[in-house]
mmCIF file of C-alpha atoms in Angstrom:
data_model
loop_
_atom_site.group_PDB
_atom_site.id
_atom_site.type_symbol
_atom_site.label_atom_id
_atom_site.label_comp_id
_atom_site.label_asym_id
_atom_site.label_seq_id
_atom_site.Cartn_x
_atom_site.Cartn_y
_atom_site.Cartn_z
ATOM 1 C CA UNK A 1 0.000 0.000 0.000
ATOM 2 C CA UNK A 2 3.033 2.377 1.423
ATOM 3 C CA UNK A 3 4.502 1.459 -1.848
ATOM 4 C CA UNK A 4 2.112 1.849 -4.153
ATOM 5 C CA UNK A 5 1.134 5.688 -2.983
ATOM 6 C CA UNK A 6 4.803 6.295 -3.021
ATOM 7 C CA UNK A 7 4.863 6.578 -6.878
ATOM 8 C CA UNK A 8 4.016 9.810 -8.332
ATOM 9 C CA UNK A 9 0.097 9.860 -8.706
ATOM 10 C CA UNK A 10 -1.637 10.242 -12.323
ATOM 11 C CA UNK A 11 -3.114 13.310 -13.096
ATOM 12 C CA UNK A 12 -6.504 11.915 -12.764
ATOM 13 C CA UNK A 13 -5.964 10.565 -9.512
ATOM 14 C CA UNK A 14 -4.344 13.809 -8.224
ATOM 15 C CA UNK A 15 -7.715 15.612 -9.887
ATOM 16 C CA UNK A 16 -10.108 13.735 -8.108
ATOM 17 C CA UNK A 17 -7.961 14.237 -4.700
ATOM 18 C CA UNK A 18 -8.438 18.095 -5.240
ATOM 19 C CA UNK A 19 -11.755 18.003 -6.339
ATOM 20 C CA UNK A 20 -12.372 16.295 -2.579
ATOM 21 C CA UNK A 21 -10.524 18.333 -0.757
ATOM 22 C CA UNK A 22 -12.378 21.576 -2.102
ATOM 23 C CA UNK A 23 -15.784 19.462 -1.439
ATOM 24 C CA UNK A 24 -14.166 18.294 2.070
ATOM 25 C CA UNK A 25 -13.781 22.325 2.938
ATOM 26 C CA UNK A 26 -17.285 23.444 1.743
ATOM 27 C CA UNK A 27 -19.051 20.377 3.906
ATOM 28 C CA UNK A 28 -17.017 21.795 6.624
ATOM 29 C CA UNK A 29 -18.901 25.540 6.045
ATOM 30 C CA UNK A 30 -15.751 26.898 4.381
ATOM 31 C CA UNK A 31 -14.460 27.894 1.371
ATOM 32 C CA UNK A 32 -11.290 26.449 -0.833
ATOM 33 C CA UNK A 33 -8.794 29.619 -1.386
ATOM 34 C CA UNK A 34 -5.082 29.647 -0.107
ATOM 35 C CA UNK A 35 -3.686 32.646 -0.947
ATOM 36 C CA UNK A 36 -6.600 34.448 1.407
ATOM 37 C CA UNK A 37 -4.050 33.072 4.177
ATOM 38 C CA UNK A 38 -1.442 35.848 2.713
ATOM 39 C CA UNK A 39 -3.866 38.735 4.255
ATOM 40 C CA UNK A 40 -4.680 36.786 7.039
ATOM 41 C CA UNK A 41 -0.846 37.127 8.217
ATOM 42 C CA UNK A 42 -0.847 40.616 7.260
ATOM 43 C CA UNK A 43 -3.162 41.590 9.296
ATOM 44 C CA UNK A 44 -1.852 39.162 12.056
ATOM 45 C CA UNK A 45 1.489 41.139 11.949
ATOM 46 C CA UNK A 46 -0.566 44.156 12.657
ATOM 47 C CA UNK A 47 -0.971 45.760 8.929
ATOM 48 C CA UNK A 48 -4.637 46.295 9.667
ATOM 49 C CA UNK A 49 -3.752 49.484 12.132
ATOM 50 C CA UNK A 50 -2.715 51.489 8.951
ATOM 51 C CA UNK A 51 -4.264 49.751 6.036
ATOM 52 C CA UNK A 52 -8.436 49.526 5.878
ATOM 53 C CA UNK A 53 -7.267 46.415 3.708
ATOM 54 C CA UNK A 54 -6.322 44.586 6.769
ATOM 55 C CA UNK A 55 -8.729 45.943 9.305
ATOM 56 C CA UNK A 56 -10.597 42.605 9.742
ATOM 57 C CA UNK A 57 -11.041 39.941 12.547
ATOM 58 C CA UNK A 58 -8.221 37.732 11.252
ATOM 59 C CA UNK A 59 -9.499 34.559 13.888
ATOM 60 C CA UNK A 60 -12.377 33.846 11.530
ATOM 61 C CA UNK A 61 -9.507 32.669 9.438
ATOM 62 C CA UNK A 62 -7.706 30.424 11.313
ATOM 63 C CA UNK A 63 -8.851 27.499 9.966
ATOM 64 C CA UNK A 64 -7.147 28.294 7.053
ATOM 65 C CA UNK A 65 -4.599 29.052 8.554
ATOM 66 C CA UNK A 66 -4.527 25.372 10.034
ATOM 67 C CA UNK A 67 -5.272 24.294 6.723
ATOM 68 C CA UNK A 68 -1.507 26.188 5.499
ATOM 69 C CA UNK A 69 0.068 24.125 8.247
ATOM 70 C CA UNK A 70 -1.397 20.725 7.326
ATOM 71 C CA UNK A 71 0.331 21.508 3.728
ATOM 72 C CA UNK A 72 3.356 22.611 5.261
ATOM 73 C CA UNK A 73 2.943 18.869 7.308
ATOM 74 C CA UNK A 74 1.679 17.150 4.176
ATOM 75 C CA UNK A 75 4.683 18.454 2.110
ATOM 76 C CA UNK A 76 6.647 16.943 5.115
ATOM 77 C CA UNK A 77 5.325 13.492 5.095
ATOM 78 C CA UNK A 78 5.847 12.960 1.556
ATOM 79 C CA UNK A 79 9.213 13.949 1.597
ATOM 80 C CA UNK A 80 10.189 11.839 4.120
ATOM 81 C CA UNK A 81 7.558 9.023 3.886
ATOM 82 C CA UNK A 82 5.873 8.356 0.908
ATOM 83 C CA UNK A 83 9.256 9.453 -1.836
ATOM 84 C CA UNK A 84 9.289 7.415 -4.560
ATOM 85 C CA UNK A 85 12.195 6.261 -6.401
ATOM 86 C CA UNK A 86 10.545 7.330 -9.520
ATOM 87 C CA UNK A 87 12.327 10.698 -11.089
ATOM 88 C CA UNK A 88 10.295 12.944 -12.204
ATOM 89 C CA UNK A 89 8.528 11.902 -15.901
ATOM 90 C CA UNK A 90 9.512 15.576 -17.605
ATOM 91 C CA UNK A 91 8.855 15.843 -21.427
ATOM 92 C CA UNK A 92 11.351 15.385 -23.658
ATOM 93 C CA UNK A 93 10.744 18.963 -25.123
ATOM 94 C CA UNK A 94 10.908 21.031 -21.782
ATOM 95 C CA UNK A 95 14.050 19.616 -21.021
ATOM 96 C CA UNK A 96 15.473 20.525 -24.296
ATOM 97 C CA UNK A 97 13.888 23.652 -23.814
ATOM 98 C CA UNK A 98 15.400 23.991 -20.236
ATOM 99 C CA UNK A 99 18.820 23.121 -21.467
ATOM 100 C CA UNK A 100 18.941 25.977 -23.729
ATOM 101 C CA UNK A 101 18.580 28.237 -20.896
ATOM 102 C CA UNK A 102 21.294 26.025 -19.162
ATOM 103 C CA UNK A 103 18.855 24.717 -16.479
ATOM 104 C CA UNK A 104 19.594 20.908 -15.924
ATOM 105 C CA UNK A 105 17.021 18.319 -15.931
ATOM 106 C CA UNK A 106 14.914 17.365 -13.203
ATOM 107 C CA UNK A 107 17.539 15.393 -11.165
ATOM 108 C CA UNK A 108 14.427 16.268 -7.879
ATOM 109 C CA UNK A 109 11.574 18.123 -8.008
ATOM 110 C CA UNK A 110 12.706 21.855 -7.876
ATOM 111 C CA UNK A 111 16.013 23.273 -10.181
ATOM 112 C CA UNK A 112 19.326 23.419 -8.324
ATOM 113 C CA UNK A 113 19.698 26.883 -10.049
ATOM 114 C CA UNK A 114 16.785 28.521 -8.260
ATOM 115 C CA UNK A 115 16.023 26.009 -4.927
ATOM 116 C CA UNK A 116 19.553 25.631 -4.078
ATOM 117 C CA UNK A 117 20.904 27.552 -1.293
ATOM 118 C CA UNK A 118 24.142 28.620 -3.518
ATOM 119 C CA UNK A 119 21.589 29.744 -6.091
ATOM 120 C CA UNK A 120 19.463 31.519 -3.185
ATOM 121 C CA UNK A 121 22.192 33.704 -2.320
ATOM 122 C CA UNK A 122 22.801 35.168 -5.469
ATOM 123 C CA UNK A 123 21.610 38.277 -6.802
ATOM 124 C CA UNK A 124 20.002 36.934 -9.587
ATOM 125 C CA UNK A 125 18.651 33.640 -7.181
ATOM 126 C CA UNK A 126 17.404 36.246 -4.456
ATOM 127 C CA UNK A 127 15.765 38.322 -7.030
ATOM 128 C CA UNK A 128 14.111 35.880 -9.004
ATOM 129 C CA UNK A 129 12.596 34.262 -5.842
ATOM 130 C CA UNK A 130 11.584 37.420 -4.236
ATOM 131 C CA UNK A 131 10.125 39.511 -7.335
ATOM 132 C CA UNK A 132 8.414 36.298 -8.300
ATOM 133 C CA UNK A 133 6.523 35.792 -4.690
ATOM 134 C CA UNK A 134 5.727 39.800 -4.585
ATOM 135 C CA UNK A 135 3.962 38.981 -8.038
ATOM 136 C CA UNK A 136 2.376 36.659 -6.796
ATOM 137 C CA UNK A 137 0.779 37.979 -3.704
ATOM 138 C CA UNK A 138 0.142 41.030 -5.199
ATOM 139 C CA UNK A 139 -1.498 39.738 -8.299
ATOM 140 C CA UNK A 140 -3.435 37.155 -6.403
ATOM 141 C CA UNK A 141 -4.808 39.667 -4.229
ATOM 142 C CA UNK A 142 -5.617 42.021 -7.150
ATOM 143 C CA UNK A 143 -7.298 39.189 -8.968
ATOM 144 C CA UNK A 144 -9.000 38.140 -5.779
ATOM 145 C CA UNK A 145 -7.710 34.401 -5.288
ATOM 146 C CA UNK A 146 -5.038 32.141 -7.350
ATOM 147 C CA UNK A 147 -5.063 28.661 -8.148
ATOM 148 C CA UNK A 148 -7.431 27.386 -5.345
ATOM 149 C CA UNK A 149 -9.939 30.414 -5.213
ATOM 150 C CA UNK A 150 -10.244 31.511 -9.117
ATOM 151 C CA UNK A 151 -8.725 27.707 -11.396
ATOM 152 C CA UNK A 152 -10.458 25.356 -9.227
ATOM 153 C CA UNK A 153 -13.331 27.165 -6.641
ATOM 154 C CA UNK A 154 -14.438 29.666 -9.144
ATOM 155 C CA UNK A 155 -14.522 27.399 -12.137
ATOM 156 C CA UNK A 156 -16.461 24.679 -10.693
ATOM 157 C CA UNK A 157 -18.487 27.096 -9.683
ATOM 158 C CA UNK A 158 -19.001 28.088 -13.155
ATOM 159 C CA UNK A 159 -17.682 31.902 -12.574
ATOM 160 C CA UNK A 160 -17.031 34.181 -15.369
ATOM 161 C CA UNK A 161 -14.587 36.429 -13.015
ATOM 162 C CA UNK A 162 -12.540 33.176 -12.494
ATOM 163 C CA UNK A 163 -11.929 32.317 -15.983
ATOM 164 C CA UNK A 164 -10.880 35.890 -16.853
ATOM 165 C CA UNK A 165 -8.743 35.562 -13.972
ATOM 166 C CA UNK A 166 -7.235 31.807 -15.096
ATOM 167 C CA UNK A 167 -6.702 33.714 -18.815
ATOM 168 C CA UNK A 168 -4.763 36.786 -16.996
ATOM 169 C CA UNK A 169 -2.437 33.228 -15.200
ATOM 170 C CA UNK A 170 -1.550 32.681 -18.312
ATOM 171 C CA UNK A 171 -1.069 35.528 -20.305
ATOM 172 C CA UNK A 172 1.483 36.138 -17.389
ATOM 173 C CA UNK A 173 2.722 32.583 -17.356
ATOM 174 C CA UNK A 174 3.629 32.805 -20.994
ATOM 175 C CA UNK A 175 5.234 36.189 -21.013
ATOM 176 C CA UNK A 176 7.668 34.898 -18.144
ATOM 177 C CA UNK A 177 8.224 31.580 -19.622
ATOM 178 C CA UNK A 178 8.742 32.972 -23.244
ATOM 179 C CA UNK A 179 10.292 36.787 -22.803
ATOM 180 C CA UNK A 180 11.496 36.826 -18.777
ATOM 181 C CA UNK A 181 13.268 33.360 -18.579
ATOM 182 C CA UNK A 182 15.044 33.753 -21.715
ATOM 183 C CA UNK A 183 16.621 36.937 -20.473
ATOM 184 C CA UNK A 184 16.673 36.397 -16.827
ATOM 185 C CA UNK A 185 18.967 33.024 -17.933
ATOM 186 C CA UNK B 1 -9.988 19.721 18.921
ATOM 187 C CA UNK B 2 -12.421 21.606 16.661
ATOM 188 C CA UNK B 3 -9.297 22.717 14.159
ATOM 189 C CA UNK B 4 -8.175 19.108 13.836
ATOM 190 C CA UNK B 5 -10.040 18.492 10.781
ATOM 191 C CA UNK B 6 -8.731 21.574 9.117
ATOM 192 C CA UNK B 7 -5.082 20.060 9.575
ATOM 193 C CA UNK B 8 -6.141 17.005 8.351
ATOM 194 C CA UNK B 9 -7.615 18.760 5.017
ATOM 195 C CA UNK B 10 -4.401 20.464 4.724
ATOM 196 C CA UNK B 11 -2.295 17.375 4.648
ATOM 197 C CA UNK B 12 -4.043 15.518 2.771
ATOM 198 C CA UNK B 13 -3.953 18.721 -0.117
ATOM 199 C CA UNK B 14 -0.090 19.143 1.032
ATOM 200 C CA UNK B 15 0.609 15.430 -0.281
ATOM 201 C CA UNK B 16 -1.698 15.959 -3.522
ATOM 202 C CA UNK B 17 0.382 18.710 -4.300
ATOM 203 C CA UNK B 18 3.475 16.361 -3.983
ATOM 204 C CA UNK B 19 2.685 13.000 -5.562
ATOM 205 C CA UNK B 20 0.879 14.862 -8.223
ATOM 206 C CA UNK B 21 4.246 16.606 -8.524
ATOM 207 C CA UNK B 22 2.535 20.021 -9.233
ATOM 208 C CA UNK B 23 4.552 21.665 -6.166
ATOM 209 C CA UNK B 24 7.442 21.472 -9.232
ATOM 210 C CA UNK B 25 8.813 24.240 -11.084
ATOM 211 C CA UNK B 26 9.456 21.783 -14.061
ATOM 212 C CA UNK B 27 5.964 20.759 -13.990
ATOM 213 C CA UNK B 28 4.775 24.155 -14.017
ATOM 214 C CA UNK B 29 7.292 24.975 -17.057
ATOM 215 C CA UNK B 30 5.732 21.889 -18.666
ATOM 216 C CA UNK B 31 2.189 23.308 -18.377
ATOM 217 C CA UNK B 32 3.196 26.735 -19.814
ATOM 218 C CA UNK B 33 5.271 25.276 -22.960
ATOM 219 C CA UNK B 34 2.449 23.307 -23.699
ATOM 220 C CA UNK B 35 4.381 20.344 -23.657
ATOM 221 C CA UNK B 36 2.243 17.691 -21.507
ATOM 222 C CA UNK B 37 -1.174 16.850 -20.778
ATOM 223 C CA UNK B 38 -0.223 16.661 -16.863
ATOM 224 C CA UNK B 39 -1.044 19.613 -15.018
ATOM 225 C CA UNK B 40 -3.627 20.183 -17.850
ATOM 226 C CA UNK B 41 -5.397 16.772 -16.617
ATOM 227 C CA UNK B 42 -4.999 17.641 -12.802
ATOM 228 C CA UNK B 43 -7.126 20.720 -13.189
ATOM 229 C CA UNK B 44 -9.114 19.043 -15.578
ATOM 230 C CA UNK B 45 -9.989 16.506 -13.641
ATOM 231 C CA UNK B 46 -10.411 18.682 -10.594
ATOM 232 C CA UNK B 47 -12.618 21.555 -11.991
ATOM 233 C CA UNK B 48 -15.270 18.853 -14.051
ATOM 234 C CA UNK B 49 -15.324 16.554 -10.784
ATOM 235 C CA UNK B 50 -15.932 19.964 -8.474
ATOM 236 C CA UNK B 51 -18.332 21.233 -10.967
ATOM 237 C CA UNK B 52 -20.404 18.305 -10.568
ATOM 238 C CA UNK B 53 -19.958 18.517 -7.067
ATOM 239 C CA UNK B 54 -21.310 21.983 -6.608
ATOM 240 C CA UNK B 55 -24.210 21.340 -9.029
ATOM 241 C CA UNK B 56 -25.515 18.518 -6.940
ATOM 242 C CA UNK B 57 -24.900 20.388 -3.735
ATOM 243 C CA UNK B 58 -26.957 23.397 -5.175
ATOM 244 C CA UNK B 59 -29.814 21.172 -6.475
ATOM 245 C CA UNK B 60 -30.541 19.116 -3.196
ATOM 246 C CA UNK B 61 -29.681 22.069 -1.289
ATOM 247 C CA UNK B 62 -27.263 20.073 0.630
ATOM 248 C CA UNK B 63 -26.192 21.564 3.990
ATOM 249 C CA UNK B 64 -23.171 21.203 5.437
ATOM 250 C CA UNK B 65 -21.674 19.018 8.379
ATOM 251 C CA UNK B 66 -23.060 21.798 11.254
ATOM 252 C CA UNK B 67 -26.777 21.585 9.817
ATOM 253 C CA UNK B 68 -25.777 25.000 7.932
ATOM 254 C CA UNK B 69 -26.887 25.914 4.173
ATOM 255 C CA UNK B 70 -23.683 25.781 2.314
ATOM 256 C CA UNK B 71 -23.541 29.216 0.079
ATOM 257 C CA UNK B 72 -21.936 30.283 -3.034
ATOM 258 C CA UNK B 73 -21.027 33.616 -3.048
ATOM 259 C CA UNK B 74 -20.958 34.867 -6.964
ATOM 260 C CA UNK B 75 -17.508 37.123 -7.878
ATOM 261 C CA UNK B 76 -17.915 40.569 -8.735
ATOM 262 C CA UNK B 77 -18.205 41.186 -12.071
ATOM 263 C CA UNK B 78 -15.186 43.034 -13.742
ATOM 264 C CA UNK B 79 -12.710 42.812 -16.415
ATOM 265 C CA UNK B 80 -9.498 44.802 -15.536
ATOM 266 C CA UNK B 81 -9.286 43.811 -12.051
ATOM 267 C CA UNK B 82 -8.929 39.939 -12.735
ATOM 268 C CA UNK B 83 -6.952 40.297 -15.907
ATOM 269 C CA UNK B 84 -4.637 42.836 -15.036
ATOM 270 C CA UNK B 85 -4.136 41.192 -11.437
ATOM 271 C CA UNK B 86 -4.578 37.358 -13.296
ATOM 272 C CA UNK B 87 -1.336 38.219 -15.425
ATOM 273 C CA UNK B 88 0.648 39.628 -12.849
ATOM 274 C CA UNK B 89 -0.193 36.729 -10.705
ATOM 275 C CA UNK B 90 1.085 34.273 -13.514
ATOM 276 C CA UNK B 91 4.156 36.371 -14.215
ATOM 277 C CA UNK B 92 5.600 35.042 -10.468
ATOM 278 C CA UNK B 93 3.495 31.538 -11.257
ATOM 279 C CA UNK B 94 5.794 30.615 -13.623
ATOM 280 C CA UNK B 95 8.822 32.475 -12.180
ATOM 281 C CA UNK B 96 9.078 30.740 -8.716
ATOM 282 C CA UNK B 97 7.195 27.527 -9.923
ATOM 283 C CA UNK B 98 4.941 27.615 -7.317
ATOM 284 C CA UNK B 99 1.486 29.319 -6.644
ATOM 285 C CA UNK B 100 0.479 29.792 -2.769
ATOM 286 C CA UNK B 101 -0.410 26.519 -2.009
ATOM 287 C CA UNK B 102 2.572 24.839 -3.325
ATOM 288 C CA UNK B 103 4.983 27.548 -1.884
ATOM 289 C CA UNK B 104 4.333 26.090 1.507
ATOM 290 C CA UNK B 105 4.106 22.446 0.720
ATOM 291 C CA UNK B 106 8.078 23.361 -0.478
ATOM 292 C CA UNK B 107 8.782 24.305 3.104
ATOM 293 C CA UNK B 108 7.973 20.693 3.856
ATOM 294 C CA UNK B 109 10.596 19.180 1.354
ATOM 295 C CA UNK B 110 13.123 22.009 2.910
ATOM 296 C CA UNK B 111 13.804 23.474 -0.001
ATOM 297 C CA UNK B 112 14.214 26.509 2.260
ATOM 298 C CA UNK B 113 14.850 29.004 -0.824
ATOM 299 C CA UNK B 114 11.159 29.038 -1.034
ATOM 300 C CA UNK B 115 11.137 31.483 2.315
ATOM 301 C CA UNK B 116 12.282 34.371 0.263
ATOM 302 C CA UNK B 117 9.505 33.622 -2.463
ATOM 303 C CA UNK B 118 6.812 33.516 0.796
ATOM 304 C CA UNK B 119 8.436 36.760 2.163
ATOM 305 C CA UNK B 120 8.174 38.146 -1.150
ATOM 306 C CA UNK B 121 4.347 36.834 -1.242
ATOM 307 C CA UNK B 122 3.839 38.418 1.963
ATOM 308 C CA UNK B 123 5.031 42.066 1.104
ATOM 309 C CA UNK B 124 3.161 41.526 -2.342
ATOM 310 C CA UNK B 125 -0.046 41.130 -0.466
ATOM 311 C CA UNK B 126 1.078 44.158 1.632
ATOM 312 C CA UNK B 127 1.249 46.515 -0.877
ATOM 313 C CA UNK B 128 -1.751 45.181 -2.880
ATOM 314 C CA UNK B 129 -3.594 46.929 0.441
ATOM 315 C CA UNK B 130 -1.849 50.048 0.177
ATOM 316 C CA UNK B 131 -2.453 50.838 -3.188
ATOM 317 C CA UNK B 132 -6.004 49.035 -3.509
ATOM 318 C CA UNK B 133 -8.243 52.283 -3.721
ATOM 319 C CA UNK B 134 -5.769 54.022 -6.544
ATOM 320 C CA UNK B 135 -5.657 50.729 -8.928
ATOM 321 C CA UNK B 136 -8.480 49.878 -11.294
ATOM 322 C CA UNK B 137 -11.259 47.215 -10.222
#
C-alpha cells in the first residue's frame, strides 16, 4: 500500500484528490482559497492598524490558517515518507527547452539553479525568488484568489470572473516563460 | 480539537500537491510550454469533478456538516481587475514555480529558498492593500 502511494500519482488521480478536498472544505462551512491566508498574516502582523485592507477579525480565518500548516505537514510526510524512487517523468521537449537556458534536468523536483541555497544567495537567485513571490501575492490579491480560489473554486463554480482571472495566469505565465526566462537566464 | 479536521484537510492537499508533482517548477514549465497533458489533466480533472460537485450540492440544497446551508457567493463582475491582477499573478506563477499553495508544501521538502519567495508573497499582499483604492477594479 506504502509502496504503491509512493509513486508519483496520475493526473486523474491527483484531480479527483483536489476536487475532494475543495468538497471536504465546503461540507465543513468553508471555502477552498489559499492565498486568502497571505492577508490573514498581514493583518496578524498588525498591517490592519494602517491599512483599511487589513482591518478585519483575522481569527475567523484560522482554519485556514490550520489548513496552510497541514500543507506545510503534508509536504513533510511525503518527503520523508511516501518518496518514490521514480524521477520525475519531464517531457522530452521542456528539457530541451530547459537546457537551452542552461537549467539541468529534473535530477528532484525543484532546479538546483533557483532552490539551491548557492543559487538563493545570489543576486540573480534572491531576485528571481523574491520579485516572483511579490507577483504573486500582489497579483493574487488584485485578482481576488489564485489557483485554489479563481482555477479550481471559481470554475467549478461556473464563474465568469474566475476564468478571466485563469486567462490573466496565463497571459502572465507565458510572457515569463517565453520573454522573462530567456533573459533572466 | 475543533481545528483538527482543518489540519487534516491540509495534509491531505499538502501530499496531492506532492505525488501529483505540481509543487514542481518543471511541472509548471511543462504546463506553460504546452508540452504535456499533466497539469492540464490535474485541473481538468479537478474543476469537471468539483463542478459536478457543486451542481448537486446546489440542487438538493445540501447543507453542510453543522446543519448549515452551504452558500456560493458569486464574484464581482469586472474585467481589468482579474486580468490585469490574473497576469501579474502568472508572471511570479511561472517564475518561482509555485502558486500559494505549493509555496508552503516546499517548506515541507526544505527546499528553504522558497522562504524568500513567501516573504516576497507576503510584502506583495502588503502593498496590494496600500495601493487598492488608486488601482483599477
Amino acid at each position: 500500500m506504502l509502496e504503491f502511494i509512493s509513486q508519483p500519482w496520475p493526473w486523474y488521480t491527483s484531480g479527483a484528490v483536489i476536487a475532494f478536498v475543495m468538497v471536504l472544505l465546503l461540507f465543513f462551512g468553508k471555502s477552498f482559497g489559499f492565498s486568502s491566508n497571505l492577508r490573514t498574516i498581514c493583518t496578524a502582523c498588525g498591517a490592519g492598524k494602517n491599512v483599511k485592507f487589513f482591518d478585519f477579525d483575522w481569527r475567523s480565518q484560522t482554519w485556514n490558517l490550520l489548513f496552510l500548516v497541514g500543507a506545510v505537514i503534508g509536504g513533510f510526510i511525503s518527503a520523508e515518507f511516501l518518496a518514490g524512487d521514480m524521477p520525475l517523468q519531464l517531457s522530452q521537449a521542456t528539457i530541451q527547452d530547459l537546457q537551452a537556458l542552461e537549467i539541468s534536468g529534473p535530477d528532484d523536483l525543484q532546479p538546483e539553479e533557483l532552490f539551491s541555497l548557492e543559487a538563493i544567495f545570489t543576486v540573480k537567485g534572491f531576485l528571481v525568488m523574491l520579485l516572483g513571490g511579490f507577483a504573486i501575492g500582489f497579483g493574487s490579491r488584485y485578482a481576488g484568489g489564485c489557483t485554489s480560489g479563481h482555477a479550481i473554486s471559481g470554475l467549478s463554480n461556473l464563474q465568469l470572473p474566475s476564468l478571466i482571472a485563469v486567462i490573466g495566469f496565463f497571459i502572465g505565465g507565458l510572457i515569463t516563460t517565453f520573454i522573462l526566462l530567456p533573459l533572466i537566464f | 480539537m475543533k481545528g483538527l479536521k482543518f489540519i487534516l484537510a491540509g495534509i491531505l492537499f499538502g501530499i496531492v500537491m506532492s505525488k501529483s508533482e505540481a509543487i514542481s517548477w518543471f511541472r509548471i514549465q511543462e504546463m506553460f510550454r504546452f508540452q504535456s497533458f499533466h497539469m492540464y489533466g490535474i485541473i481538468g480533472t479537478a474543476v469537471v469533478l468539483g463542478a459536478i460537485a457543486v451542481y448537486l450540492i446546489k440542487k438538493y440544497k445540501l447543507r453542510d456538516f453543522q446543519g448549515n446551508p452551504i452558500v456560493f457567493t458569486p464574484k464581482e463582475m469586472s474585467v481589468p481587475r482579474y486580468i490585469i491582477g490574473g497576469t501579474i499573478f502568472g508572471l511570479g506563477w511561472a517564475l518561482t514555480g509555485a502558486c500559494p499553495g505549493p509555496m508552503f508544501v516546499n517548506i515541507g521538502f526544505s527546499y528553504w529558498a522558497i522562504f524568500v519567495a513567501i516573504g516576497g508573497a507576503i510584502a506583495g499582499t502588503y502593498m496590494y492593500g496600500v495601493l487598492r483604492d488608486k488601482l483599477p477594479h
